[in-house]
Short mmCIF file of C-alpha atoms and ligand atoms in Angstrom, two decimals:
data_model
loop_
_atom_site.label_atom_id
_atom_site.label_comp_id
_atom_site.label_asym_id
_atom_site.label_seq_id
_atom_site.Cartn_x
_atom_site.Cartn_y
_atom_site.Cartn_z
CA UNK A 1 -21.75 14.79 -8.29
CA UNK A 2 -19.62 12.23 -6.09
CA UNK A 3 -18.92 13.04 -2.60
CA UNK A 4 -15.83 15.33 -2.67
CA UNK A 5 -12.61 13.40 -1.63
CA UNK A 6 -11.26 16.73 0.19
CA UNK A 7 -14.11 19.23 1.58
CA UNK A 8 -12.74 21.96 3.91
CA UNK A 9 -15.20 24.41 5.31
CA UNK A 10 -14.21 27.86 7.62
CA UNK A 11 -11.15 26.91 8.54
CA UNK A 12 -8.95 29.42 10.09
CA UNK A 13 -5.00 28.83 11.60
CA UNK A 14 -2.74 30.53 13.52
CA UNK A 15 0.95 28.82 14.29
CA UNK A 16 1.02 28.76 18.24
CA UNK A 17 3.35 31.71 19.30
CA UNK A 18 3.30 33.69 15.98
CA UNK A 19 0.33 35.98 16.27
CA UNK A 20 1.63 37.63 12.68
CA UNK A 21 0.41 35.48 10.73
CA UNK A 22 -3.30 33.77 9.81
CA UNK A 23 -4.74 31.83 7.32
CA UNK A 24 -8.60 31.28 6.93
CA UNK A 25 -9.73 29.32 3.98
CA UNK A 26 -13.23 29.83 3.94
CA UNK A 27 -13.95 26.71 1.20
CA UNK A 28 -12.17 24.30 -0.91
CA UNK A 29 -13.63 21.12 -2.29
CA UNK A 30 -12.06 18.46 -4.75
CA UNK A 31 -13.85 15.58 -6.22
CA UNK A 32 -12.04 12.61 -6.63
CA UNK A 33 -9.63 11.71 -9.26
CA UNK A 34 -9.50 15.61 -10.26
CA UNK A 35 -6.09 16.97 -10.60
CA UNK A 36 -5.54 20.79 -8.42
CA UNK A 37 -2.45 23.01 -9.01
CA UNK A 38 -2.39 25.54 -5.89
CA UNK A 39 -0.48 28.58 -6.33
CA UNK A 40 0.56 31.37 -4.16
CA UNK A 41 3.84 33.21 -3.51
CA UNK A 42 6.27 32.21 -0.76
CA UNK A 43 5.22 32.45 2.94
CA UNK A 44 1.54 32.99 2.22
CA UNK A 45 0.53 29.27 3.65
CA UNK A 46 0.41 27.01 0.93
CA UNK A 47 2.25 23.99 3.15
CA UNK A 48 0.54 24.88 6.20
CA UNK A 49 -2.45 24.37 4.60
CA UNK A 50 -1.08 21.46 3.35
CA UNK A 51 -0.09 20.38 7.00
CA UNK A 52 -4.12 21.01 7.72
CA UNK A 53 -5.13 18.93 5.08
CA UNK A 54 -2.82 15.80 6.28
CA UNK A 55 -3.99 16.50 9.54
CA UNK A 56 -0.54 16.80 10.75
CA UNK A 57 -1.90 20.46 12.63
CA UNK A 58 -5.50 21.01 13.99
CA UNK A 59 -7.77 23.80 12.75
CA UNK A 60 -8.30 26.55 15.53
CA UNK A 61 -11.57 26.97 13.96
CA UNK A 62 -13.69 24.85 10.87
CA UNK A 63 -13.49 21.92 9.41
CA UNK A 64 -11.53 19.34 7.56
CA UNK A 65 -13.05 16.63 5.49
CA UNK A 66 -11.20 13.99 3.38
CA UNK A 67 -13.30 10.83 1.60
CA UNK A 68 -16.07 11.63 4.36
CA UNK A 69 -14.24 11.79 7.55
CA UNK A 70 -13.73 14.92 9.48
CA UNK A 71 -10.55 14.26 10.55
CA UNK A 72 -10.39 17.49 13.31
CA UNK A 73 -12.79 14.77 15.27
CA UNK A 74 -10.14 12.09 15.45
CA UNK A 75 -7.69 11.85 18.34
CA UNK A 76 -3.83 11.90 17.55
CA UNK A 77 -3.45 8.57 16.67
CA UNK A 78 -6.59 8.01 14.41
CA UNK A 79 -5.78 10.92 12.61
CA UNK A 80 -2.18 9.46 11.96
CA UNK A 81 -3.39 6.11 10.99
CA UNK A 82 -6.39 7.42 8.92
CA UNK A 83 -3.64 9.92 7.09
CA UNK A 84 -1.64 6.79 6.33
CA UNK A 85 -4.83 4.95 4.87
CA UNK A 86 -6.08 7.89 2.57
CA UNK A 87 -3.32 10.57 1.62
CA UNK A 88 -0.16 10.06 -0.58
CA UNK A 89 2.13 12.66 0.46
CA UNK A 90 5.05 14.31 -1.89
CA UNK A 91 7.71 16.60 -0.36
CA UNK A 92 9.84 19.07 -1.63
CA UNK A 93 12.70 16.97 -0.63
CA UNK A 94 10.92 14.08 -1.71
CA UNK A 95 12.28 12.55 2.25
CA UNK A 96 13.59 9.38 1.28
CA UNK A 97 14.95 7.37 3.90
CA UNK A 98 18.51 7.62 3.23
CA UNK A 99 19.37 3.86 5.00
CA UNK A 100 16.83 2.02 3.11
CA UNK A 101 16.27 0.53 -0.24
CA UNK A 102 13.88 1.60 -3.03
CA UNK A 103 11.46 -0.68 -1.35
CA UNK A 104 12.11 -0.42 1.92
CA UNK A 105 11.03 3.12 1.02
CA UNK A 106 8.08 2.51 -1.43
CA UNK A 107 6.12 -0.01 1.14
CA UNK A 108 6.79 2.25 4.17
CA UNK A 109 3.26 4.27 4.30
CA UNK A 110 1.46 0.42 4.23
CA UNK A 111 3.06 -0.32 7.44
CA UNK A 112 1.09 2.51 9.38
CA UNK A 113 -1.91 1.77 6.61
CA UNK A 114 -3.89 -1.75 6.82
CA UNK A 115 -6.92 -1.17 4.83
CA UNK A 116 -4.39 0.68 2.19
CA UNK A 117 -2.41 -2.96 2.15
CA UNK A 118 -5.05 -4.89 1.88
CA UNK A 119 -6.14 -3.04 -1.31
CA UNK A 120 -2.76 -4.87 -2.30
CA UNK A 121 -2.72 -8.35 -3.12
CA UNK A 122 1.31 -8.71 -3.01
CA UNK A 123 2.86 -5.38 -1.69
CA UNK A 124 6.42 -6.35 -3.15
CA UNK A 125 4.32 -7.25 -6.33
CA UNK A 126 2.85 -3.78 -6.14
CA UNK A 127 5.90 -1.84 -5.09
CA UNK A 128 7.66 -3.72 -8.08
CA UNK A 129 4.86 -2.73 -10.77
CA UNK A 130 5.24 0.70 -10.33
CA UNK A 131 8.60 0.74 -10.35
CA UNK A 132 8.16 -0.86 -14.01
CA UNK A 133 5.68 1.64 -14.77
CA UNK A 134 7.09 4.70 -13.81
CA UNK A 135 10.45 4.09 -15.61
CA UNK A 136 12.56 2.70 -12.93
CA UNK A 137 14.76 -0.16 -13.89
CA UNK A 138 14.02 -3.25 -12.04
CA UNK A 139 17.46 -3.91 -10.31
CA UNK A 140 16.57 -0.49 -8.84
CA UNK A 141 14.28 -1.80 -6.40
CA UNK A 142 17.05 -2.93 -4.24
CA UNK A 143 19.23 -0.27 -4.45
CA UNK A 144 19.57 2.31 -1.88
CA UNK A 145 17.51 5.19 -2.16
CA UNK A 146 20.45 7.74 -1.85
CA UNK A 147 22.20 5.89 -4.64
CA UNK A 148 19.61 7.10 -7.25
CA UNK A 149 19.85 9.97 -9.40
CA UNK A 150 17.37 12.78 -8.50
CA UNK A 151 15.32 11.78 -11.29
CA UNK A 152 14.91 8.30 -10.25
CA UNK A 153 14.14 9.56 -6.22
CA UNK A 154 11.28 11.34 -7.62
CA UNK A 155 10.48 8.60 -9.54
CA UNK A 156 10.42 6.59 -5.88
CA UNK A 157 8.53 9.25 -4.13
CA UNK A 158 5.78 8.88 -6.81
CA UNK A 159 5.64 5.59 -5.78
CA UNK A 160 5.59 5.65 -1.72
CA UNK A 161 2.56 7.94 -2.39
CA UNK A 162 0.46 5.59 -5.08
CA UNK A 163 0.88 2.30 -3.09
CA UNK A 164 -2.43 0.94 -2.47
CA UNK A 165 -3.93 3.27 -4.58
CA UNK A 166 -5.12 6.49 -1.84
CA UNK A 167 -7.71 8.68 -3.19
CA UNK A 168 -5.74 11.93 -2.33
CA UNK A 169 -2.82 12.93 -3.37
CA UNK A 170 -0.72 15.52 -1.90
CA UNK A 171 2.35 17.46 -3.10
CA UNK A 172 4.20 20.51 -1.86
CA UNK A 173 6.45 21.62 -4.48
CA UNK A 174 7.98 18.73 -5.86
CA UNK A 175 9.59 19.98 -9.05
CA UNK A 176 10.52 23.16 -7.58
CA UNK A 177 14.43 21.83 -7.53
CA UNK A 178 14.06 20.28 -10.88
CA UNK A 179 14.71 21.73 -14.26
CA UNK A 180 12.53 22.38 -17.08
CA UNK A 181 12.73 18.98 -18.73
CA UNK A 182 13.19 17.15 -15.20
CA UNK A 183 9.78 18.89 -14.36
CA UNK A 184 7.33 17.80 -17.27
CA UNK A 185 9.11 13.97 -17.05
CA UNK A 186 7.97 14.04 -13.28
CA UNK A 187 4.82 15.13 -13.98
CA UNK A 188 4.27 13.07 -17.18
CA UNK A 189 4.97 9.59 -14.97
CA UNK A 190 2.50 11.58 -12.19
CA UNK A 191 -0.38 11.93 -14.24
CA UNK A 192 -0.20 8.90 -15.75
CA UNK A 193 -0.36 7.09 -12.61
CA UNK A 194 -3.09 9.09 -11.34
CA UNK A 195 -5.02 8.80 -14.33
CA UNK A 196 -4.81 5.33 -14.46
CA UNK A 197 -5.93 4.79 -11.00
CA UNK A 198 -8.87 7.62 -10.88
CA UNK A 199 -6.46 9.65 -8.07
CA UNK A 200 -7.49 13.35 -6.62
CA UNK A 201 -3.99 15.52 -6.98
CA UNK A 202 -3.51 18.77 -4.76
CA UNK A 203 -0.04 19.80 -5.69
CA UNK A 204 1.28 23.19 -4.57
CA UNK A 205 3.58 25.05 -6.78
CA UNK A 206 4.56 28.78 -7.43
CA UNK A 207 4.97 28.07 -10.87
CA UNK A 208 1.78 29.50 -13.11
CA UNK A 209 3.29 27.80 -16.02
CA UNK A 210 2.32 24.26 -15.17
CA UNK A 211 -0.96 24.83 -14.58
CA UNK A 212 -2.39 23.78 -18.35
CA UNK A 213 -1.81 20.23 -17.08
CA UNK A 214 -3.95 20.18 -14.61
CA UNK A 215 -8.21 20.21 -14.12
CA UNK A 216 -8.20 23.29 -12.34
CA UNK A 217 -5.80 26.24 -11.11
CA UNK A 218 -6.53 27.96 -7.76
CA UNK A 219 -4.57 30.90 -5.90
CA UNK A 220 -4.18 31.10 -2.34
CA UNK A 221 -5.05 34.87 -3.44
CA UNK A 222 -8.67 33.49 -3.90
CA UNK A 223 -9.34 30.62 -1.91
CA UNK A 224 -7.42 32.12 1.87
CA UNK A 225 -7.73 35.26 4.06
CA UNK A 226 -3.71 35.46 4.92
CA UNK A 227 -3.21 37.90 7.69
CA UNK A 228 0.78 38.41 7.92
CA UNK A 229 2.57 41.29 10.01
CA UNK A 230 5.24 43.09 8.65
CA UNK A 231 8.32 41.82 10.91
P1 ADP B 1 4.42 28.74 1.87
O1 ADP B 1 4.42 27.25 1.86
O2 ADP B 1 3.35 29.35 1.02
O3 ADP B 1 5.76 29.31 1.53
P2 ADP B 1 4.17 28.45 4.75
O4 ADP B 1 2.87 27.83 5.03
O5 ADP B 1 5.38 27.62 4.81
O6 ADP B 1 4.07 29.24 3.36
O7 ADP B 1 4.40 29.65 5.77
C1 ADP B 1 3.40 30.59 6.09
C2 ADP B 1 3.74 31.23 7.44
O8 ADP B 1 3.68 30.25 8.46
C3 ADP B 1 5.14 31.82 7.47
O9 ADP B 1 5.07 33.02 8.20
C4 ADP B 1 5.93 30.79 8.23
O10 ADP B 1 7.00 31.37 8.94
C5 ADP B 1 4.90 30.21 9.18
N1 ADP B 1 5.24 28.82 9.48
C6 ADP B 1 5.35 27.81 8.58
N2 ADP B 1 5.67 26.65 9.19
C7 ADP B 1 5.79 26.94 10.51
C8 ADP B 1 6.10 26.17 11.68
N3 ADP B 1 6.36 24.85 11.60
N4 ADP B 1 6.13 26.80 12.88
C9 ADP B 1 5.85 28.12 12.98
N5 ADP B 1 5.54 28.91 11.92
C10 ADP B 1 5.51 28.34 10.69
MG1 MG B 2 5.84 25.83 1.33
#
């Protein structure tokens, strides 16, 4: 078995000035280049554990692991940079900057990401090839985000998270705004990319029916203790 690229052990969360709700996930591993659907109803914490996995909030308790690094030992900054090196993230909203151009947007994580450029040879080479192979057209690459079609944003969001090829990828939701034929084109042009490149997917969803895409299914039901008080 190869080291897992995510390995979380007794981790336990409480948001700082809401004592109703808790979230302790005892265990989760994923090896790399395996593909995990997470499900769970809304509000039971499947994007803050998300936000614990990206390191973007600190464990109260336990401990975060991605490609060998406990990242709840890093200060601030490392934690930022070393988030930038080895997670693609997805949102819901897929959080295009609205001012910049498809590339602007695709090449933005390598700024904060050195090693992840380096993996690189020409990033505008790079940013360009997956344009090509997820279906965008190539006079697209200049255009301004905004001035894409939904289908072609997600298209661009798939992108900003392969570039330079991190072993995680991370995705909260993103076909929840997208209808049924919108949703298996975005995941077709996913998997294909992640295939290709060998690429660990976590992607949260509260949609069971997707889940015969993917290596494995797990419910927040099994994996987390959610504590939440009745307002
Ligand atoms: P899900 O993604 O499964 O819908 P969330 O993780 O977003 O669930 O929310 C779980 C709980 O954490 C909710 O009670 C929510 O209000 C709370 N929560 C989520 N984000 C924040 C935040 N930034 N600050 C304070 N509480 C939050
Ligand atoms: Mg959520």
């Amino acid at each position: 078995m190869p080291d897992p690229v995510l390995d979380i052990v007794d981790v336990a969360y409480r948001w700082p000035g809401r004592a109703g709700f808790s979230l302790t996930v005892p265990q989760l591993s994923i090896a790399p280049g395996e593909a995990v659907l997470l499900l769970g109803e809304s509000g039971s914490g499947k994007s803050t554990l998300l936000s614990l996995i990206c390191g973007t909030i600190l464990p109260d308790e336990g401990r975060v692991r991605i490609a060998g690094t406990d990242t709840t030992t890093l200060s601030g900054g490392a934690r930022d940079r070393f988030r930038a090196e080895q997670i693609g993230v997805i949102f819901q909203q897929f959080n295009l900057l609205p001012f910049g151009s498809v590339l602007d947007n695709i090449l933005l994580p390598l700024r904060f990401a050195p090693l992840r450029r380096n993996r690189v040879g020409s990033a505008v080479g790079e940013a360009t090839a997956l344009c090509a192979a997820l279906g965008l057209p190539p006079d697209a690459v200049s255009a301004k985000a905004t001035a894409l079609s939904v289908g072609q944003q997600q298209r661009v969001a798939v992108a900003r998270a392969l570039i330079g090829k991190p072993p995680l990828i991370i995705a909260d939701e993103p076909t929840s705004a997208l209808d049924a034929n919108s949703q298996a084109a975005f995941l077709d042009v996913m998997f294909a990319q992640i295939e290709t490149h060998n690429t660990a997917l976590l992607m949260v969803s509260h949609d069971p029916r997707l889940g015969a895409r993917f290596d494995r299914v797990i419910s927040m039901y099994d994996i987390a203790q959610v504590e939440r008080a009745v307002a």
